[in-house]
Amino acid sequence: MVNIIERNNVQMIGDGQQTILCAHGFGCEQSMWKYITPNFQDDYRIVLFDYVGAGKSDISAYDSSKYNSLHGYKEDVIDVIEALDLENIIFFGHSISSMVGMLAAIEHPEYFQKLIMIGPSPCYINEKDGYQGGFEKSDVYDLLEMMEMNFSGWASYMAPVGMGDAKPQLTAELEDTFVSTNPRIAREFAEVTFFSDYRNLVNKLTTPTLILQCSEDSIVPIHVGQYLHDRMQNSELVVLDARGHYPHISHPVETTTIIQNYLVR
């Protein structure tokens, strides 16, 4: 029988009764939450994990056929929840993990109390129907080719793009995290991420959801947050002063304050 705790490098911190489950974004791992978790651990039990293929997960458990869509990553989330017998969960999802959390909550709404989506997007591509996800398909193909040809070069390019005007040491930390990932798995996750389109499922989510959209984000245009809010039941949208795609790293105080205010209501 698979040991989910070891497979996904599950860690728990905090003293509270209610659980916050934190799901990292593409190219990252659980340590990316370290700038905001201290602000929650007195009141909540925080569960951290790495997706299979990321961080200190069991990379031998990675299967391209399973993780060729977000449903494979959704299964990781459900596996962790069921292995720990979690309930009444507050789910923190960064970037593409917001959609992973959405898929999990649509399938198992009984597990979740609230979703916190940080920089979410249901579709990253500019589509012919007029939807503007921010990227042309050719942009994504160029990105994938860069990852194949020069992975460290891709990391050094993407880190400042994603981090925005954050402190240089934070950008360097993100670049180091990118570089530490398995290049083949990262490239496959990138393709799954940037070519995903879950717009047709957004209105099926019923779990109360907070959408955090940065005021300037080179990965997710500001109107995408409004797009989600307009179509997502029981959602609230907050546009942060923070710029970049990683406000939980670059602007932890603002991010924490907004989330805490939402959770106590």
XYZ file of N, CA and C in Angstrom:
795
model
N 0.842 -1.201 0.000
C 0.000 0.000 0.000
C 0.878 1.252 0.000
N 0.498 2.244 -0.811
C 1.289 3.460 -0.934
C 1.212 4.274 0.359
N 2.368 4.719 0.831
C 2.422 5.594 1.999
C 2.342 7.034 1.501
N 1.155 7.618 1.589
C 0.926 8.955 1.053
C 1.761 9.993 1.793
N 1.921 9.804 3.094
C 2.670 10.771 3.902
C 4.102 10.888 3.401
N 4.711 9.745 3.090
C 6.071 9.764 2.562
C 6.085 10.185 1.100
N 5.154 9.658 0.322
C 5.134 9.953 -1.118
C 5.061 11.454 -1.379
N 4.204 12.132 -0.640
C 3.999 13.564 -0.849
C 4.702 14.434 0.188
N 5.614 13.829 0.966
C 6.400 14.585 1.943
C 5.499 15.479 2.800
N 4.482 14.887 3.377
C 3.501 15.640 4.161
C 4.100 16.068 5.500
N 3.954 17.348 5.811
C 4.428 17.910 7.074
C 3.276 18.657 7.739
N 3.256 18.655 9.060
C 2.206 19.356 9.794
C 2.808 20.261 10.852
N 2.287 21.474 10.932
C 2.701 22.429 11.950
C 1.447 23.109 12.500
N 1.578 23.732 13.651
C 0.465 24.493 14.201
C -0.283 23.771 15.298
N -1.042 24.563 16.065
C -1.683 24.061 17.276
C -3.205 24.094 17.232
N -3.776 24.548 16.136
C -5.224 24.697 16.089
C -5.959 23.410 15.772
N -7.285 23.491 15.850
C -8.137 22.342 15.556
C -8.480 22.264 14.072
N -8.741 23.414 13.461
C -9.122 23.412 12.051
C -7.888 23.357 11.171
N -8.031 22.705 10.023
C -6.888 22.463 9.140
C -6.844 23.436 7.980
N -5.656 23.968 7.740
C -5.337 24.661 6.497
C -4.446 23.731 5.689
N -4.846 23.439 4.469
C -4.064 22.597 3.567
C -3.480 23.484 2.484
N -2.149 23.521 2.388
C -1.449 24.425 1.472
C -0.916 23.665 0.261
N -1.296 24.116 -0.928
C -0.866 23.470 -2.174
C -0.050 24.455 -3.002
N 1.207 24.124 -3.232
C 2.117 25.008 -3.958
C 1.823 25.015 -5.459
N 2.366 26.007 -6.134
C 2.153 26.144 -7.563
C 3.211 25.444 -8.396
N 3.114 25.640 -9.699
C 4.051 25.048 -10.650
C 5.482 25.493 -10.362
N 6.409 24.531 -10.423
C 7.821 24.830 -10.254
C 8.245 25.086 -8.824
N 7.331 24.919 -7.887
C 7.612 25.240 -6.486
C 7.484 24.005 -5.605
N 7.593 24.216 -4.315
C 7.380 23.155 -3.329
C 6.932 23.805 -2.029
N 6.684 22.989 -1.020
C 5.973 23.462 0.166
C 6.662 24.573 0.939
N 7.975 24.711 0.802
C 8.668 25.751 1.571
C 8.270 27.157 1.136
N 7.635 27.281 -0.010
C 7.228 28.598 -0.492
C 6.157 29.235 0.392
N 5.559 28.449 1.275
C 4.536 28.983 2.181
C 5.123 29.546 3.472
N 6.422 29.447 3.649
C 7.031 29.749 4.951
C 6.888 31.207 5.385
N 6.596 32.094 4.440
C 6.486 33.506 4.799
C 5.128 33.863 5.400
N 4.130 32.997 5.213
C 2.822 33.306 5.805
C 2.362 32.285 6.848
N 2.896 31.071 6.825
C 2.408 30.063 7.779
C 2.604 30.451 9.247
N 3.683 31.166 9.622
C 3.805 31.543 11.039
C 2.632 32.386 11.536
N 1.962 33.068 10.625
C 0.850 33.926 11.013
C -0.445 33.150 11.254
N -0.446 31.873 10.909
C -1.650 31.059 11.058
C -1.483 29.893 12.032
N -0.243 29.552 12.380
C -0.026 28.288 13.087
C -0.476 28.296 14.545
N -0.724 29.471 15.121
C -1.251 29.492 16.489
C -2.734 29.116 16.525
N -3.425 29.348 15.434
C -4.876 29.153 15.409
C -5.331 27.980 14.548
N -4.433 27.441 13.744
C -4.805 26.373 12.817
C -3.748 25.276 12.819
N -4.165 24.100 12.391
C -3.204 23.055 12.050
C -2.937 23.190 10.554
N -1.686 23.329 10.195
C -1.319 23.559 8.800
C -0.692 22.298 8.231
N -1.244 21.829 7.136
C -0.728 20.651 6.445
C -0.046 21.109 5.166
N 1.221 20.766 5.040
C 2.029 21.089 3.870
C 2.382 19.808 3.139
N 2.478 19.875 1.835
C 2.859 18.691 1.067
C 3.501 19.125 -0.243
N 4.198 18.199 -0.874
C 4.742 18.395 -2.217
C 3.988 17.495 -3.181
N 3.611 18.038 -4.320
C 3.069 17.168 -5.356
C 4.128 16.148 -5.762
N 3.690 14.983 -6.193
C 4.637 13.991 -6.698
C 5.426 14.618 -7.850
N 6.750 14.560 -7.735
C 7.616 15.170 -8.733
C 8.213 16.488 -8.283
N 7.735 17.015 -7.149
C 8.221 18.298 -6.641
C 8.868 18.121 -5.276
N 9.743 19.065 -4.923
C 10.330 19.097 -3.588
C 10.954 17.789 -3.166
N 10.581 17.331 -1.974
C 11.120 16.086 -1.423
C 10.115 14.942 -1.523
N 9.235 15.038 -2.513
C 8.303 13.932 -2.760
C 9.063 12.738 -3.316
N 8.374 11.615 -3.397
C 8.950 10.407 -3.986
C 8.817 10.502 -5.501
N 9.890 10.933 -6.145
C 9.841 11.151 -7.589
C 9.614 9.849 -8.346
N 9.986 8.721 -7.744
C 9.765 7.432 -8.413
C 8.275 7.135 -8.581
N 7.430 7.848 -7.837
C 5.978 7.651 -7.947
C 5.378 8.464 -9.089
N 6.204 9.269 -9.746
C 5.688 10.107 -10.827
C 5.393 9.263 -12.059
N 4.225 9.482 -12.630
C 3.773 8.760 -13.818
C 3.205 9.787 -14.794
N 3.855 9.942 -15.939
C 3.428 10.952 -16.907
C 1.978 10.781 -17.329
N 1.531 9.541 -17.421
C 0.154 9.304 -17.857
C -0.856 9.739 -16.795
N -0.460 9.704 -15.532
C -1.349 10.167 -14.461
C -1.361 11.685 -14.369
N -0.194 12.281 -14.494
C -0.077 13.716 -14.282
C -0.095 14.506 -15.591
N -0.775 13.971 -16.603
C -0.891 14.691 -17.871
C -2.084 15.638 -17.881
N -2.751 15.773 -16.745
C -3.800 16.775 -16.555
C -3.834 17.132 -15.078
N -4.573 18.163 -14.746
C -4.661 18.567 -13.343
C -5.378 17.546 -12.489
N -6.091 16.625 -13.111
C -6.795 15.613 -12.335
C -5.819 14.711 -11.577
N -4.626 14.490 -12.130
C -3.617 13.722 -11.409
C -3.168 14.438 -10.149
N -2.995 15.759 -10.250
C -2.606 16.557 -9.086
C -3.762 16.661 -8.089
N -4.982 16.719 -8.615
C -6.158 16.694 -7.737
C -6.176 15.414 -6.915
N -5.798 14.294 -7.531
C -5.760 13.028 -6.798
C -4.737 13.081 -5.668
N -3.620 13.769 -5.869
C -2.654 13.957 -4.778
C -3.320 14.654 -3.596
N -4.066 15.712 -3.881
C -4.745 16.464 -2.819
C -5.737 15.577 -2.078
N -6.555 14.857 -2.821
C -7.546 13.969 -2.203
C -6.852 12.872 -1.401
N -5.756 12.346 -1.934
C -5.010 11.304 -1.213
C -4.515 11.811 0.138
N -3.969 13.024 0.156
C -3.466 13.595 1.410
C -4.614 13.800 2.395
N -5.719 14.332 1.908
C -6.885 14.560 2.770
C -7.364 13.256 3.391
N -7.478 12.231 2.574
C -8.019 10.964 3.069
C -7.014 10.208 3.927
N -5.721 10.355 3.636
C -4.704 9.690 4.460
C -4.692 10.249 5.879
N -4.979 11.545 6.005
C -4.979 12.196 7.319
C -6.380 12.321 7.903
N -7.367 11.856 7.151
C -8.767 11.927 7.597
C -9.152 13.366 7.935
N -8.844 14.277 7.013
C -9.113 15.692 7.233
C -10.554 16.039 6.881
N -11.069 17.061 7.542
C -12.399 17.570 7.225
C -12.450 19.052 7.559
N -13.485 19.720 7.047
C -13.678 21.141 7.341
C -12.431 21.942 6.966
N -11.874 21.645 5.804
C -10.568 22.166 5.395
C -10.681 23.572 4.815
N -9.696 24.393 5.156
C -9.454 25.642 4.445
C -8.288 25.364 3.503
N -8.516 25.492 2.223
C -7.515 25.136 1.217
C -6.855 26.395 0.681
N -5.525 26.471 0.809
C -4.740 27.541 0.206
C -4.129 26.991 -1.088
N -4.469 27.578 -2.208
C -3.885 27.155 -3.475
C -3.224 28.320 -4.171
N -1.962 28.152 -4.550
C -1.271 29.207 -5.298
C -1.273 28.881 -6.782
N -1.653 29.870 -7.587
C -1.570 29.764 -9.039
C -2.376 28.573 -9.555
N -1.735 27.649 -10.263
C -2.463 26.523 -10.856
C -3.096 25.634 -9.792
N -2.552 25.647 -8.582
C -3.151 24.839 -7.516
C -4.517 25.363 -7.088
N -4.822 26.606 -7.436
C -6.179 27.095 -7.199
C -7.179 26.260 -7.984
N -6.813 25.928 -9.225
C -7.696 25.101 -10.046
C -7.688 23.649 -9.574
N -6.551 23.184 -9.077
C -6.505 21.840 -8.493
C -7.464 21.766 -7.308
N -7.423 22.781 -6.462
C -8.335 22.827 -5.324
C -9.786 22.905 -5.760
N -10.047 23.665 -6.817
C -11.404 23.748 -7.348
C -11.899 22.382 -7.794
N -11.062 21.653 -8.525
C -11.447 20.314 -8.985
C -11.726 19.392 -7.805
N -10.874 19.470 -6.780
C -11.062 18.618 -5.601
C -12.350 18.970 -4.869
N -12.643 20.270 -4.763
C -13.837 20.705 -4.035
C -15.117 20.421 -4.814
N -15.042 20.414 -6.130
C -16.204 20.030 -6.933
C -16.498 18.546 -6.740
N -15.437 17.744 -6.702
C -15.603 16.294 -6.550
C -15.981 15.911 -5.125
N -15.377 16.599 -4.153
C -15.628 16.270 -2.740
C -15.920 17.548 -1.952
N -17.055 18.171 -2.180
C -17.357 19.415 -1.454
C -17.435 19.221 0.053
N -17.697 17.986 0.483
C -17.835 17.725 1.918
C -16.518 17.871 2.678
N -15.389 17.865 1.973
C -14.091 17.983 2.637
C -13.709 19.435 2.945
N -14.319 20.379 2.239
C -13.809 21.750 2.245
C -14.789 22.737 2.871
N -14.242 23.653 3.659
C -15.050 24.758 4.180
C -14.882 26.012 3.331
N -13.613 26.345 3.012
C -13.322 27.533 2.205
C -12.096 27.276 1.331
N -12.054 27.969 0.197
C -10.884 27.953 -0.672
C -10.281 29.353 -0.713
N -8.970 29.418 -0.624
C -8.230 30.666 -0.798
C -7.392 30.501 -2.062
N -7.736 31.244 -3.101
C -7.025 31.149 -4.376
C -6.110 32.353 -4.531
N -4.816 32.103 -4.674
C -3.820 33.161 -4.825
C -3.316 33.153 -6.267
N -3.657 34.193 -7.013
C -3.236 34.280 -8.409
C -3.794 33.185 -9.290
N -5.101 32.891 -9.193
C -5.664 31.784 -9.976
C -5.930 32.158 -11.426
N -5.942 31.143 -12.269
C -6.379 31.311 -13.655
C -6.970 29.996 -14.142
N -8.142 30.051 -14.773
C -8.726 28.826 -15.321
C -8.184 28.487 -16.696
N -7.495 29.470 -17.320
C -6.968 29.282 -18.677
C -5.946 30.374 -18.941
N -4.745 29.983 -19.337
C -3.649 30.936 -19.506
C -3.490 31.437 -20.944
N -4.255 30.866 -21.865
C -4.096 31.157 -23.287
C -5.123 32.189 -23.745
N -4.715 33.051 -24.672
C -5.656 33.940 -25.348
C -6.440 33.111 -26.359
N -7.733 32.978 -26.141
C -8.549 32.091 -26.965
C -9.319 32.865 -28.035
N -9.730 32.140 -29.080
C -10.436 32.757 -30.202
C -11.810 33.284 -29.808
N -12.355 32.793 -28.696
C -13.676 33.256 -28.263
C -13.618 34.614 -27.559
N -12.423 35.200 -27.501
C -12.268 36.519 -26.905
C -11.673 36.517 -25.510
N -11.606 35.354 -24.885
C -10.997 35.257 -23.558
C -9.502 35.549 -23.661
N -9.011 36.379 -22.745
C -7.600 36.754 -22.736
C -6.916 36.204 -21.490
N -6.231 35.074 -21.664
C -5.534 34.467 -20.538
C -4.157 35.045 -20.289
N -3.632 35.782 -21.280
C -2.349 36.442 -21.107
C -1.239 35.942 -22.005
N -1.370 34.700 -22.525
C -0.322 34.111 -23.354
C -0.885 33.675 -24.705
N -0.121 33.897 -25.741
C -0.403 33.249 -27.018
C 0.161 31.832 -26.957
N -0.413 30.941 -27.740
C 0.102 29.569 -27.749
C 1.572 29.543 -28.134
N 1.958 30.415 -29.054
C 3.361 30.459 -29.481
C 4.276 30.839 -28.321
N 3.783 31.695 -27.412
C 4.574 32.060 -26.226
C 4.860 30.828 -25.372
N 3.836 30.000 -25.206
C 3.988 28.809 -24.369
C 4.920 27.806 -25.029
N 4.780 27.634 -26.339
C 5.685 26.714 -27.039
C 7.132 27.184 -26.918
N 7.349 28.490 -26.997
C 8.700 29.031 -26.825
C 9.217 28.748 -25.416
N 8.339 28.901 -24.437
C 8.703 28.632 -23.044
C 9.086 27.173 -22.848
N 8.296 26.281 -23.414
C 8.575 24.851 -23.286
C 9.881 24.484 -23.981
N 10.125 25.110 -25.121
C 11.379 24.843 -25.838
C 12.576 25.331 -25.027
N 12.428 26.483 -24.388
C 13.500 27.001 -23.541
C 13.794 26.044 -22.394
N 12.741 25.475 -21.821
C 12.926 24.530 -20.721
C 13.688 23.298 -21.183
N 13.444 22.872 -22.411
C 14.128 21.695 -22.946
C 15.579 21.991 -23.300
N 15.822 23.164 -23.857
C 17.148 23.487 -24.370
C 18.095 24.013 -23.288
N 17.545 24.792 -22.360
C 18.390 25.438 -21.349
C 17.558 25.651 -20.090
N 17.467 24.616 -19.279
C 16.566 24.656 -18.125
C 16.970 25.734 -17.127
N 18.259 25.854 -16.846
C 18.700 26.878 -15.896
C 18.473 28.276 -16.464
N 18.610 28.409 -17.780
C 18.323 29.691 -18.421
C 16.855 30.049 -18.315
N 16.000 29.032 -18.464
C 14.560 29.255 -18.285
C 14.278 29.731 -16.870
N 14.905 29.093 -15.880
C 14.674 29.453 -14.477
C 15.101 30.890 -14.198
N 16.250 31.282 -14.730
C 16.745 32.636 -14.484
C 15.904 33.679 -15.210
N 15.228 33.271 -16.278
C 14.329 34.170 -16.997
C 12.984 34.299 -16.287
N 12.423 33.163 -15.859
C 11.067 33.152 -15.319
C 10.973 33.705 -13.901
N 12.015 33.518 -13.100
C 11.936 33.956 -11.699
C 11.648 35.452 -11.572
N 12.404 36.326 -12.235
C 12.083 37.756 -12.116
C 10.770 38.133 -12.783
N 10.388 37.426 -13.839
C 9.095 37.685 -14.476
C 7.968 37.414 -13.486
N 8.067 36.288 -12.790
C 7.018 35.912 -11.851
C 7.029 36.711 -10.564
N 8.210 37.057 -10.078
C 8.317 37.713 -8.772
C 8.062 39.211 -8.850
N 8.167 39.782 -10.033
C 7.893 41.208 -10.170
C 8.969 42.042 -9.518
N 8.533 43.061 -8.757
C 9.496 43.996 -8.171
C 9.905 43.613 -6.757
N 9.867 42.331 -6.460
C 10.233 41.859 -5.124
C 11.728 42.038 -4.875
N 12.115 41.858 -3.631
C 13.524 41.957 -3.264
C 14.338 40.930 -4.045
N 15.556 41.302 -4.451
C 16.378 40.393 -5.258
C 16.591 39.027 -4.617
N 16.698 38.980 -3.285
C 16.937 37.684 -2.645
C 15.731 36.756 -2.783
N 14.530 37.324 -2.873
C 13.338 36.501 -3.075
C 13.297 35.949 -4.494
N 13.692 36.777 -5.451
C 13.779 36.309 -6.833
C 14.816 35.206 -6.956
N 15.956 35.379 -6.291
C 17.004 34.356 -6.318
C 16.521 33.063 -5.678
N 15.745 33.182 -4.608
C 15.203 31.990 -3.948
C 14.251 31.240 -4.875
N 13.412 31.985 -5.584
C 12.486 31.352 -6.522
C 13.248 30.670 -7.654
N 14.278 31.329 -8.159
C 15.091 30.727 -9.216
C 15.735 29.429 -8.734
N 16.259 29.434 -7.523
C 16.864 28.219 -6.967
C 15.838 27.094 -6.860
N 14.612 27.447 -6.492
C 13.555 26.441 -6.392
C 13.236 25.869 -7.763
N 13.138 26.740 -8.763
C 12.900 26.269 -10.129
C 13.995 25.294 -10.565
N 15.245 25.697 -10.340
C 16.386 24.899 -10.801
C 16.432 23.538 -10.114
N 15.950 23.473 -8.877
C 16.030 22.224 -8.114
C 15.007 21.183 -8.561
N 14.041 21.588 -9.384
C 13.032 20.629 -9.833
C 13.583 19.745 -10.942
N 13.001 18.574 -11.089
C 13.385 17.664 -12.164
C 12.979 18.286 -13.500
N 13.924 18.514 -14.427
C 13.600 19.221 -15.668
C 12.496 18.565 -16.490
N 12.505 17.258 -16.596
C 11.478 16.577 -17.395
C 10.108 16.750 -16.765
N 10.035 16.559 -15.450
C 8.755 16.689 -14.760
C 8.276 18.136 -14.795
N 9.195 19.078 -14.601
C 8.820 20.492 -14.635
C 8.278 20.878 -16.003
N 8.905 20.366 -17.043
C 8.444 20.685 -18.393
C 7.049 20.109 -18.634
N 6.803 18.900 -18.151
C 5.481 18.296 -18.316
C 4.429 19.044 -17.502
N 4.790 19.466 -16.292
C 3.854 20.227 -15.458
C 3.565 21.582 -16.102
N 4.588 22.182 -16.716
C 4.387 23.461 -17.403
C 3.381 23.316 -18.537
N 3.508 22.250 -19.307
C 2.574 22.030 -20.415
C 1.158 21.819 -19.893
N 1.030 21.028 -18.836
C -0.284 20.795 -18.223
C -0.868 22.110 -17.709
N -0.017 22.925 -17.094
C -0.474 24.193 -16.524
C -0.932 25.163 -17.600
N -0.041 25.476 -18.523
C -0.304 26.570 -19.448
C -1.292 26.224 -20.557
N -1.525 24.947 -20.803
C -2.528 24.563 -21.794
C -3.826 24.083 -21.148
N -3.944 24.237 -19.840
C -5.178 23.824 -19.168
C -6.292 24.832 -19.453
N -7.508 24.344 -19.451
C -8.677 25.206 -19.637
C -9.839 24.607 -18.843
N -10.108 25.195 -17.698
C -11.173 24.700 -16.824
C -12.275 25.743 -16.652
N -12.415 26.607 -17.654
C -13.446 27.645 -17.583
C -14.847 27.042 -17.479
N -15.042 25.892 -18.114
C -16.375 25.282 -18.118
C -16.778 24.713 -16.762
N -15.830 24.621 -15.831
C -16.141 24.051 -14.516
C -16.261 25.103 -13.414
N -15.881 26.327 -13.706
C -15.830 27.357 -12.666
C -17.179 27.533 -11.976
N -18.265 27.507 -12.743
C -19.583 27.745 -12.139
C -20.122 26.541 -11.379
N -19.383 25.443 -11.390
C -19.804 24.249 -10.642
C -19.281 24.246 -9.203
N -18.351 25.141 -8.914
C -17.800 25.224 -7.557
C -18.796 25.918 -6.632
N -19.108 25.295 -5.512
C -20.040 25.884 -4.543
C -19.363 26.288 -3.237
N -18.148 25.840 -3.003
C -17.423 26.165 -1.769
C -17.102 27.657 -1.719
N -17.363 28.339 -0.606
C -16.995 29.755 -0.491
C -15.514 29.963 -0.803
N -15.240 30.957 -1.647
C -13.890 31.120 -2.182
C -13.449 32.573 -2.156
N -12.227 32.791 -1.685
C -11.583 34.099 -1.751
C -10.577 34.074 -2.894
N -10.727 35.013 -3.822
C -9.816 35.142 -4.956
C -8.896 36.324 -4.687
N -7.598 36.068 -4.630
C -6.611 37.127 -4.447
C -5.900 37.374 -5.766
N -6.058 38.566 -6.290
C -5.471 38.949 -7.570
C -4.491 40.085 -7.337
N -3.269 39.936 -7.810
C -2.298 41.016 -7.673
C -2.622 42.147 -8.651
N -2.269 43.368 -8.262
C -2.593 44.534 -9.085
C -1.842 44.527 -10.409
N -0.662 43.939 -10.413
C 0.095 43.722 -11.649
C 0.695 42.328 -11.576
N 0.381 41.513 -12.556
C 0.840 40.120 -12.558
C 1.128 39.730 -14.000
N 2.389 39.462 -14.298
C 2.775 39.128 -15.667
C 2.336 37.732 -16.077
N 1.896 36.918 -15.119
C 1.433 35.565 -15.423
C -0.085 35.534 -15.586
N -0.784 36.231 -14.722
C -2.255 36.244 -14.743
C -2.737 37.694 -14.821
N -3.270 38.128 -15.967
C -3.770 39.503 -16.100
C -4.860 39.808 -15.079
N -4.965 41.065 -14.703
C -5.856 41.452 -13.619
C -7.316 41.124 -13.911
N -7.713 41.145 -15.174
C -9.123 40.880 -15.489
C -9.505 39.415 -15.292
N -8.520 38.521 -15.176
C -8.832 37.101 -14.975
C -9.477 36.884 -13.602
N -9.008 37.614 -12.604
C -9.628 37.516 -11.287
C -11.098 37.902 -11.337
N -11.395 38.978 -12.074
C -12.793 39.406 -12.216
C -13.599 38.377 -12.993
N -12.978 37.800 -14.012
C -13.640 36.745 -14.797
C -14.079 35.601 -13.887
N -13.184 35.162 -13.024
C -13.517 34.073 -12.103
C -14.618 34.489 -11.131
N -14.476 35.665 -10.560
C -15.461 36.140 -9.581
C -16.859 36.231 -10.193
N -16.935 36.687 -11.431
C -18.231 36.839 -12.101
C -18.933 35.505 -12.315
N -18.170 34.428 -12.390
C -18.726 33.120 -12.735
C -18.702 32.114 -11.590
N -18.042 32.448 -10.530
C -17.852 31.507 -9.425
C -18.836 31.808 -8.294
N -19.629 30.818 -7.939
C -20.581 30.988 -6.851
C -19.848 31.253 -5.529
N -20.469 32.046 -4.684
C -19.957 32.263 -3.318
C -18.507 32.737 -3.295
N -18.139 33.562 -4.273
C -16.751 34.031 -4.329
C -16.645 35.498 -3.943
N -15.468 35.848 -3.478
C -15.132 37.236 -3.162
C -13.784 37.529 -3.797
N -13.669 38.679 -4.441
C -12.434 39.071 -5.116
C -11.790 40.238 -4.382
N -10.498 40.106 -4.108
C -9.715 41.203 -3.548
C -8.502 41.422 -4.447
N -8.345 42.647 -4.930
C -7.162 43.007 -5.710
C -6.131 43.583 -4.748
N -5.010 42.913 -4.655
C -3.951 43.309 -3.729
C -3.147 44.483 -4.279
N -2.545 45.242 -3.392
C -1.569 46.243 -3.820
C -0.314 45.555 -4.357
N -0.084 44.348 -3.903
C 1.105 43.585 -4.297
C 1.181 43.423 -5.809
N 2.404 43.446 -6.309
C 2.657 43.186 -7.724
C 3.487 41.918 -7.850
N 3.288 41.208 -8.954
C 3.961 39.936 -9.161
C 2.974 38.791 -9.036
N 3.489 37.574 -9.074
C 2.630 36.387 -9.063
C 2.758 35.591 -7.765
N 3.568 36.092 -6.826
C 3.841 35.351 -5.595
C 3.651 36.248 -4.370
N 2.460 36.790 -4.151
C 2.276 37.730 -3.040
C 2.483 37.110 -1.664
N 2.297 35.787 -1.553
C 2.524 35.124 -0.262
C 4.006 35.087 0.088
N 4.855 35.354 -0.909
C 6.301 35.441 -0.691
C 6.745 36.902 -0.631
N 6.330 37.681 -1.618
C 6.812 39.060 -1.738
C 6.083 40.038 -0.826
N 4.813 39.758 -0.523
C 4.007 40.661 0.306
C 3.227 39.844 1.343
N 3.930 39.172 2.241
C 3.250 38.264 3.175
C 2.321 38.968 4.162
N 2.644 40.193 4.556
C 1.800 40.894 5.532
C 0.445 41.223 4.917
N 0.454 41.821 3.736
C -0.812 42.147 3.067
C -1.615 40.887 2.785
N -0.948 39.867 2.274
C -1.627 38.616 1.940
C -2.257 37.992 3.177
N -1.491 37.937 4.258
C -1.990 37.356 5.506
C -3.185 38.131 6.048
N -3.083 39.445 6.049
C -4.151 40.278 6.608
C -5.466 40.065 5.875
N -5.419 40.047 4.554
C -6.632 39.855 3.755
C -7.238 38.480 4.036
N -6.396 37.456 4.085
C -6.900 36.100 4.329
C -7.502 35.991 5.729
N -6.803 36.516 6.719
C -7.306 36.431 8.097
C -8.645 37.147 8.247
N -8.778 38.298 7.624
C -10.042 39.035 7.688
C -11.177 38.240 7.053
N -10.863 37.522 6.001
C -11.876 36.703 5.328
C -12.272 35.503 6.190
N -11.294 34.879 6.811
C -11.564 33.648 7.562
C -12.373 33.883 8.832
N -12.252 35.044 9.434
C -12.963 35.270 10.697
C -14.410 35.699 10.484
N -14.795 35.935 9.255
C -16.180 36.346 8.986
C -17.120 35.164 8.950
